Amino acid sequence: MDRRTLGNILIITLIILLGTGLLLYFTPFEKRVASLHTFFALLFILAMVLHIVNNKLPLKNYIIGKRVSNLKKLQAPFILIFFTLICSLIYFENPLFNTVYNWGNQLRNEQLGKTEETFDYQIIELNKTIGNHKISIELKKGNAFQYPLFAVWVEDSIGNYIETLYISRVISSSTFDYGKKVNDTWQPAKIRRPEALPYWSHKRGVIESDGLFIPLNGSPDLDAVSGATPTGNFIIKSKSDLNRLSNYKVLIEINQSYDWNEYYTKNKFPDDKIYSGSGQVGQPSLIYATEITEKTTHQIMNLIGHGHHSGKDGKLYTDVSNITTAKNIAERIILTLE
């Protein structure tokens, strides 16, 4: 193709691409504009291929010309590496380079009267767990989320405990980082919290030396599945040996301290030494559950009840009418099975 004709095609196509690109960036998406941009982008690629064919010798000299200094010979590979690095940073959502996209996205959403929320998830991978099935629990925090404690476990179809998939480290050892104050400094200490996750601890069924079901000094069955308490949205990744021909239940128990309400007040149970003595209780733990069948891939976990307010028993209390803000600790909980 004639170089002049090809050059004019490239210039006009570039102008159209610039115009449609700016419209796509600064205004809400419109199919007609996107179609124009896509068509002329393909035309520009074709014209560039023809341009390279027509000018392969000059272009070759630009890259590896014999009459240029060694420094200039490094110019092409340097630019290639530089642009490859930028592409990688943008593709893998580097916060600095994504600022440009996020600003344009926010601008377009404002024109439509829309808001867009982004959620960062803390990934908790329990690498020491073993099993032929991967189980993950995704929790999106609600507006009442304030660093609650968690336990995730598996039961058979009739409610028999099988194994724990995840347990907050402070509960698995009863050692809290801010356990006691010495000379105005908080230090780790053993604190017994039977009210924290009573439904899980009684299901597990291990009685410690002090007569409580909550773990005291850790245990081999919990070492591989204990982890730090999440501070926001999180995904727990664990494993289990499940027979897909059988049905199971996966449960999660959540408890948050100091979340009293009009029913569960600080002095609600004055004769209960745990509830009225520790000062750390509030609304009782909440239990969410879902069933796993051979066809399960993704499943919403639903609220099925709460535990005892001071952990005196392992019963499931299905009346949650007196639970208020605790229901907003989690906005949603999703189980995924592979």
JSON list of N, CA and C in Angstrom, two decimals, residues 91-124:
[
{"chain": "A", "resi": 91, "resn": "TYR", "atom": "N", "xyz": [-2.20, -4.88, 35.25]},
{"chain": "A", "resi": 91, "resn": "TYR", "atom": "CA", "xyz": [-2.95, -6.13, 35.16]},
{"chain": "A", "resi": 91, "resn": "TYR", "atom": "C", "xyz": [-3.16, -6.75, 36.54]},
{"chain": "A", "resi": 92, "resn": "PHE", "atom": "N", "xyz": [-2.12, -6.69, 37.37]},
{"chain": "A", "resi": 92, "resn": "PHE", "atom": "CA", "xyz": [-2.22, -7.29, 38.71]},
{"chain": "A", "resi": 92, "resn": "PHE", "atom": "C", "xyz": [-2.71, -6.28, 39.75]},
{"chain": "A", "resi": 93, "resn": "GLU", "atom": "N", "xyz": [-3.35, -5.21, 39.28]},
{"chain": "A", "resi": 93, "resn": "GLU", "atom": "CA", "xyz": [-4.07, -4.25, 40.11]},
{"chain": "A", "resi": 93, "resn": "GLU", "atom": "C", "xyz": [-3.20, -3.58, 41.16]},
{"chain": "A", "resi": 94, "resn": "ASN", "atom": "N", "xyz": [-2.03, -3.11, 40.72]},
{"chain": "A", "resi": 94, "resn": "ASN", "atom": "CA", "xyz": [-1.22, -2.30, 41.61]},
{"chain": "A", "resi": 94, "resn": "ASN", "atom": "C", "xyz": [-1.99, -1.03, 41.99]},
{"chain": "A", "resi": 95, "resn": "PRO", "atom": "N", "xyz": [-2.12, -0.73, 43.29]},
{"chain": "A", "resi": 95, "resn": "PRO", "atom": "CA", "xyz": [-2.95, 0.40, 43.73]},
{"chain": "A", "resi": 95, "resn": "PRO", "atom": "C", "xyz": [-2.57, 1.73, 43.08]},
{"chain": "A", "resi": 96, "resn": "LEU", "atom": "N", "xyz": [-1.27, 1.98, 42.91]},
{"chain": "A", "resi": 96, "resn": "LEU", "atom": "CA", "xyz": [-0.83, 3.25, 42.33]},
{"chain": "A", "resi": 96, "resn": "LEU", "atom": "C", "xyz": [-1.29, 3.39, 40.90]},
{"chain": "A", "resi": 97, "resn": "PHE", "atom": "N", "xyz": [-1.10, 2.35, 40.09]},
{"chain": "A", "resi": 97, "resn": "PHE", "atom": "CA", "xyz": [-1.44, 2.43, 38.68]},
{"chain": "A", "resi": 97, "resn": "PHE", "atom": "C", "xyz": [-2.95, 2.28, 38.45]},
{"chain": "A", "resi": 98, "resn": "ASN", "atom": "N", "xyz": [-3.65, 1.69, 39.40]},
{"chain": "A", "resi": 98, "resn": "ASN", "atom": "CA", "xyz": [-5.11, 1.55, 39.26]},
{"chain": "A", "resi": 98, "resn": "ASN", "atom": "C", "xyz": [-5.85, 2.83, 39.64]},
{"chain": "A", "resi": 99, "resn": "THR", "atom": "N", "xyz": [-5.12, 3.81, 40.16]},
{"chain": "A", "resi": 99, "resn": "THR", "atom": "CA", "xyz": [-5.76, 5.07, 40.55]},
{"chain": "A", "resi": 99, "resn": "THR", "atom": "C", "xyz": [-6.44, 5.73, 39.35]},
{"chain": "A", "resi": 100, "resn": "VAL", "atom": "N", "xyz": [-5.79, 5.69, 38.20]},
{"chain": "A", "resi": 100, "resn": "VAL", "atom": "CA", "xyz": [-6.35, 6.31, 37.00]},
{"chain": "A", "resi": 100, "resn": "VAL", "atom": "C", "xyz": [-7.67, 5.66, 36.62]},
{"chain": "A", "resi": 101, "resn": "TYR", "atom": "N", "xyz": [-7.69, 4.32, 36.62]},
{"chain": "A", "resi": 101, "resn": "TYR", "atom": "CA", "xyz": [-8.93, 3.60, 36.28]},
{"chain": "A", "resi": 101, "resn": "TYR", "atom": "C", "xyz": [-10.01, 3.87, 37.32]},
{"chain": "A", "resi": 102, "resn": "ASN", "atom": "N", "xyz": [-9.65, 3.81, 38.60]},
{"chain": "A", "resi": 102, "resn": "ASN", "atom": "CA", "xyz": [-10.64, 3.99, 39.66]},
{"chain": "A", "resi": 102, "resn": "ASN", "atom": "C", "xyz": [-11.26, 5.39, 39.62]},
{"chain": "A", "resi": 103, "resn": "TRP", "atom": "N", "xyz": [-10.45, 6.38, 39.30]},
{"chain": "A", "resi": 103, "resn": "TRP", "atom": "CA", "xyz": [-10.97, 7.75, 39.21]},
{"chain": "A", "resi": 103, "resn": "TRP", "atom": "C", "xyz": [-11.99, 7.87, 38.09]},
{"chain": "A", "resi": 104, "resn": "GLY", "atom": "N", "xyz": [-11.66, 7.33, 36.91]},
{"chain": "A", "resi": 104, "resn": "GLY", "atom": "CA", "xyz": [-12.59, 7.37, 35.79]},
{"chain": "A", "resi": 104, "resn": "GLY", "atom": "C", "xyz": [-13.86, 6.58, 36.08]},
{"chain": "A", "resi": 105, "resn": "ASN", "atom": "N", "xyz": [-13.70, 5.43, 36.74]},
{"chain": "A", "resi": 105, "resn": "ASN", "atom": "CA", "xyz": [-14.86, 4.60, 37.08]},
{"chain": "A", "resi": 105, "resn": "ASN", "atom": "C", "xyz": [-15.79, 5.34, 38.04]},
{"chain": "A", "resi": 106, "resn": "GLN", "atom": "N", "xyz": [-15.19, 6.01, 39.01]},
{"chain": "A", "resi": 106, "resn": "GLN", "atom": "CA", "xyz": [-15.98, 6.79, 39.97]},
{"chain": "A", "resi": 106, "resn": "GLN", "atom": "C", "xyz": [-16.72, 7.93, 39.26]},
{"chain": "A", "resi": 107, "resn": "LEU", "atom": "N", "xyz": [-16.04, 8.58, 38.32]},
{"chain": "A", "resi": 107, "resn": "LEU", "atom": "CA", "xyz": [-16.65, 9.68, 37.57]},
{"chain": "A", "resi": 107, "resn": "LEU", "atom": "C", "xyz": [-17.85, 9.19, 36.77]},
{"chain": "A", "resi": 108, "resn": "ARG", "atom": "N", "xyz": [-17.71, 8.06, 36.09]},
{"chain": "A", "resi": 108, "resn": "ARG", "atom": "CA", "xyz": [-18.82, 7.51, 35.30]},
{"chain": "A", "resi": 108, "resn": "ARG", "atom": "C", "xyz": [-19.99, 7.09, 36.19]},
{"chain": "A", "resi": 109, "resn": "ASN", "atom": "N", "xyz": [-19.67, 6.49, 37.34]},
{"chain": "A", "resi": 109, "resn": "ASN", "atom": "CA", "xyz": [-20.73, 6.07, 38.26]},
{"chain": "A", "resi": 109, "resn": "ASN", "atom": "C", "xyz": [-21.50, 7.27, 38.82]},
{"chain": "A", "resi": 110, "resn": "GLU", "atom": "N", "xyz": [-20.80, 8.36, 39.08]},
{"chain": "A", "resi": 110, "resn": "GLU", "atom": "CA", "xyz": [-21.46, 9.56, 39.59]},
{"chain": "A", "resi": 110, "resn": "GLU", "atom": "C", "xyz": [-22.44, 10.11, 38.57]},
{"chain": "A", "resi": 111, "resn": "GLN", "atom": "N", "xyz": [-22.09, 10.02, 37.29]},
{"chain": "A", "resi": 111, "resn": "GLN", "atom": "CA", "xyz": [-23.00, 10.49, 36.24]},
{"chain": "A", "resi": 111, "resn": "GLN", "atom": "C", "xyz": [-24.26, 9.64, 36.18]},
{"chain": "A", "resi": 112, "resn": "LEU", "atom": "N", "xyz": [-24.15, 8.37, 36.56]},
{"chain": "A", "resi": 112, "resn": "LEU", "atom": "CA", "xyz": [-25.30, 7.47, 36.56]},
{"chain": "A", "resi": 112, "resn": "LEU", "atom": "C", "xyz": [-26.01, 7.44, 37.90]},
{"chain": "A", "resi": 113, "resn": "GLY", "atom": "N", "xyz": [-25.46, 8.13, 38.89]},
{"chain": "A", "resi": 113, "resn": "GLY", "atom": "CA", "xyz": [-26.05, 8.11, 40.22]},
{"chain": "A", "resi": 113, "resn": "GLY", "atom": "C", "xyz": [-25.80, 6.80, 40.94]},
{"chain": "A", "resi": 114, "resn": "LYS", "atom": "N", "xyz": [-24.71, 6.13, 40.59]},
{"chain": "A", "resi": 114, "resn": "LYS", "atom": "CA", "xyz": [-24.39, 4.84, 41.19]},
{"chain": "A", "resi": 114, "resn": "LYS", "atom": "C", "xyz": [-23.19, 4.97, 42.11]},
{"chain": "A", "resi": 115, "resn": "THR", "atom": "N", "xyz": [-23.11, 4.08, 43.08]},
{"chain": "A", "resi": 115, "resn": "THR", "atom": "CA", "xyz": [-21.92, 3.97, 43.92]},
{"chain": "A", "resi": 115, "resn": "THR", "atom": "C", "xyz": [-21.36, 2.58, 43.79]},
{"chain": "A", "resi": 116, "resn": "GLU", "atom": "N", "xyz": [-20.06, 2.46, 43.86]},
{"chain": "A", "resi": 116, "resn": "GLU", "atom": "CA", "xyz": [-19.42, 1.16, 43.74]},
{"chain": "A", "resi": 116, "resn": "GLU", "atom": "C", "xyz": [-18.56, 0.91, 44.96]},
{"chain": "A", "resi": 117, "resn": "GLU", "atom": "N", "xyz": [-18.76, -0.23, 45.59]},
{"chain": "A", "resi": 117, "resn": "GLU", "atom": "CA", "xyz": [-17.99, -0.58, 46.77]},
{"chain": "A", "resi": 117, "resn": "GLU", "atom": "C", "xyz": [-16.93, -1.60, 46.39]},
{"chain": "A", "resi": 118, "resn": "THR", "atom": "N", "xyz": [-15.77, -1.48, 46.97]},
{"chain": "A", "resi": 118, "resn": "THR", "atom": "CA", "xyz": [-14.72, -2.48, 46.78]},
{"chain": "A", "resi": 118, "resn": "THR", "atom": "C", "xyz": [-14.40, -3.09, 48.13]},
{"chain": "A", "resi": 119, "resn": "PHE", "atom": "N", "xyz": [-14.10, -4.38, 48.13]},
{"chain": "A", "resi": 119, "resn": "PHE", "atom": "CA", "xyz": [-13.86, -5.09, 49.38]},
{"chain": "A", "resi": 119, "resn": "PHE", "atom": "C", "xyz": [-12.52, -5.81, 49.30]},
{"chain": "A", "resi": 120, "resn": "ASP", "atom": "N", "xyz": [-11.68, -5.52, 50.26]},
{"chain": "A", "resi": 120, "resn": "ASP", "atom": "CA", "xyz": [-10.42, -6.23, 50.37]},
{"chain": "A", "resi": 120, "resn": "ASP", "atom": "C", "xyz": [-10.62, -7.40, 51.32]},
{"chain": "A", "resi": 121, "resn": "TYR", "atom": "N", "xyz": [-10.18, -8.57, 50.90]},
{"chain": "A", "resi": 121, "resn": "TYR", "atom": "CA", "xyz": [-10.37, -9.77, 51.70]},
{"chain": "A", "resi": 121, "resn": "TYR", "atom": "C", "xyz": [-9.03, -10.27, 52.25]},
{"chain": "A", "resi": 122, "resn": "GLN", "atom": "N", "xyz": [-9.05, -10.59, 53.53]},
{"chain": "A", "resi": 122, "resn": "GLN", "atom": "CA", "xyz": [-7.91, -11.23, 54.15]},
{"chain": "A", "resi": 122, "resn": "GLN", "atom": "C", "xyz": [-7.99, -12.73, 53.87]},
{"chain": "A", "resi": 123, "resn": "ILE", "atom": "N", "xyz": [-6.97, -13.28, 53.26]},
{"chain": "A", "resi": 123, "resn": "ILE", "atom": "CA", "xyz": [-6.95, -14.70, 52.91]},
{"chain": "A", "resi": 123, "resn": "ILE", "atom": "C", "xyz": [-6.24, -15.46, 54.02]},
{"chain": "A", "resi": 124, "resn": "ILE", "atom": "N", "xyz": [-6.94, -16.41, 54.63]},
{"chain": "A", "resi": 124, "resn": "ILE", "atom": "CA", "xyz": [-6.36, -17.23, 55.69]},
{"chain": "A", "resi": 124, "resn": "ILE", "atom": "C", "xyz": [-6.22, -18.65, 55.14]}
]
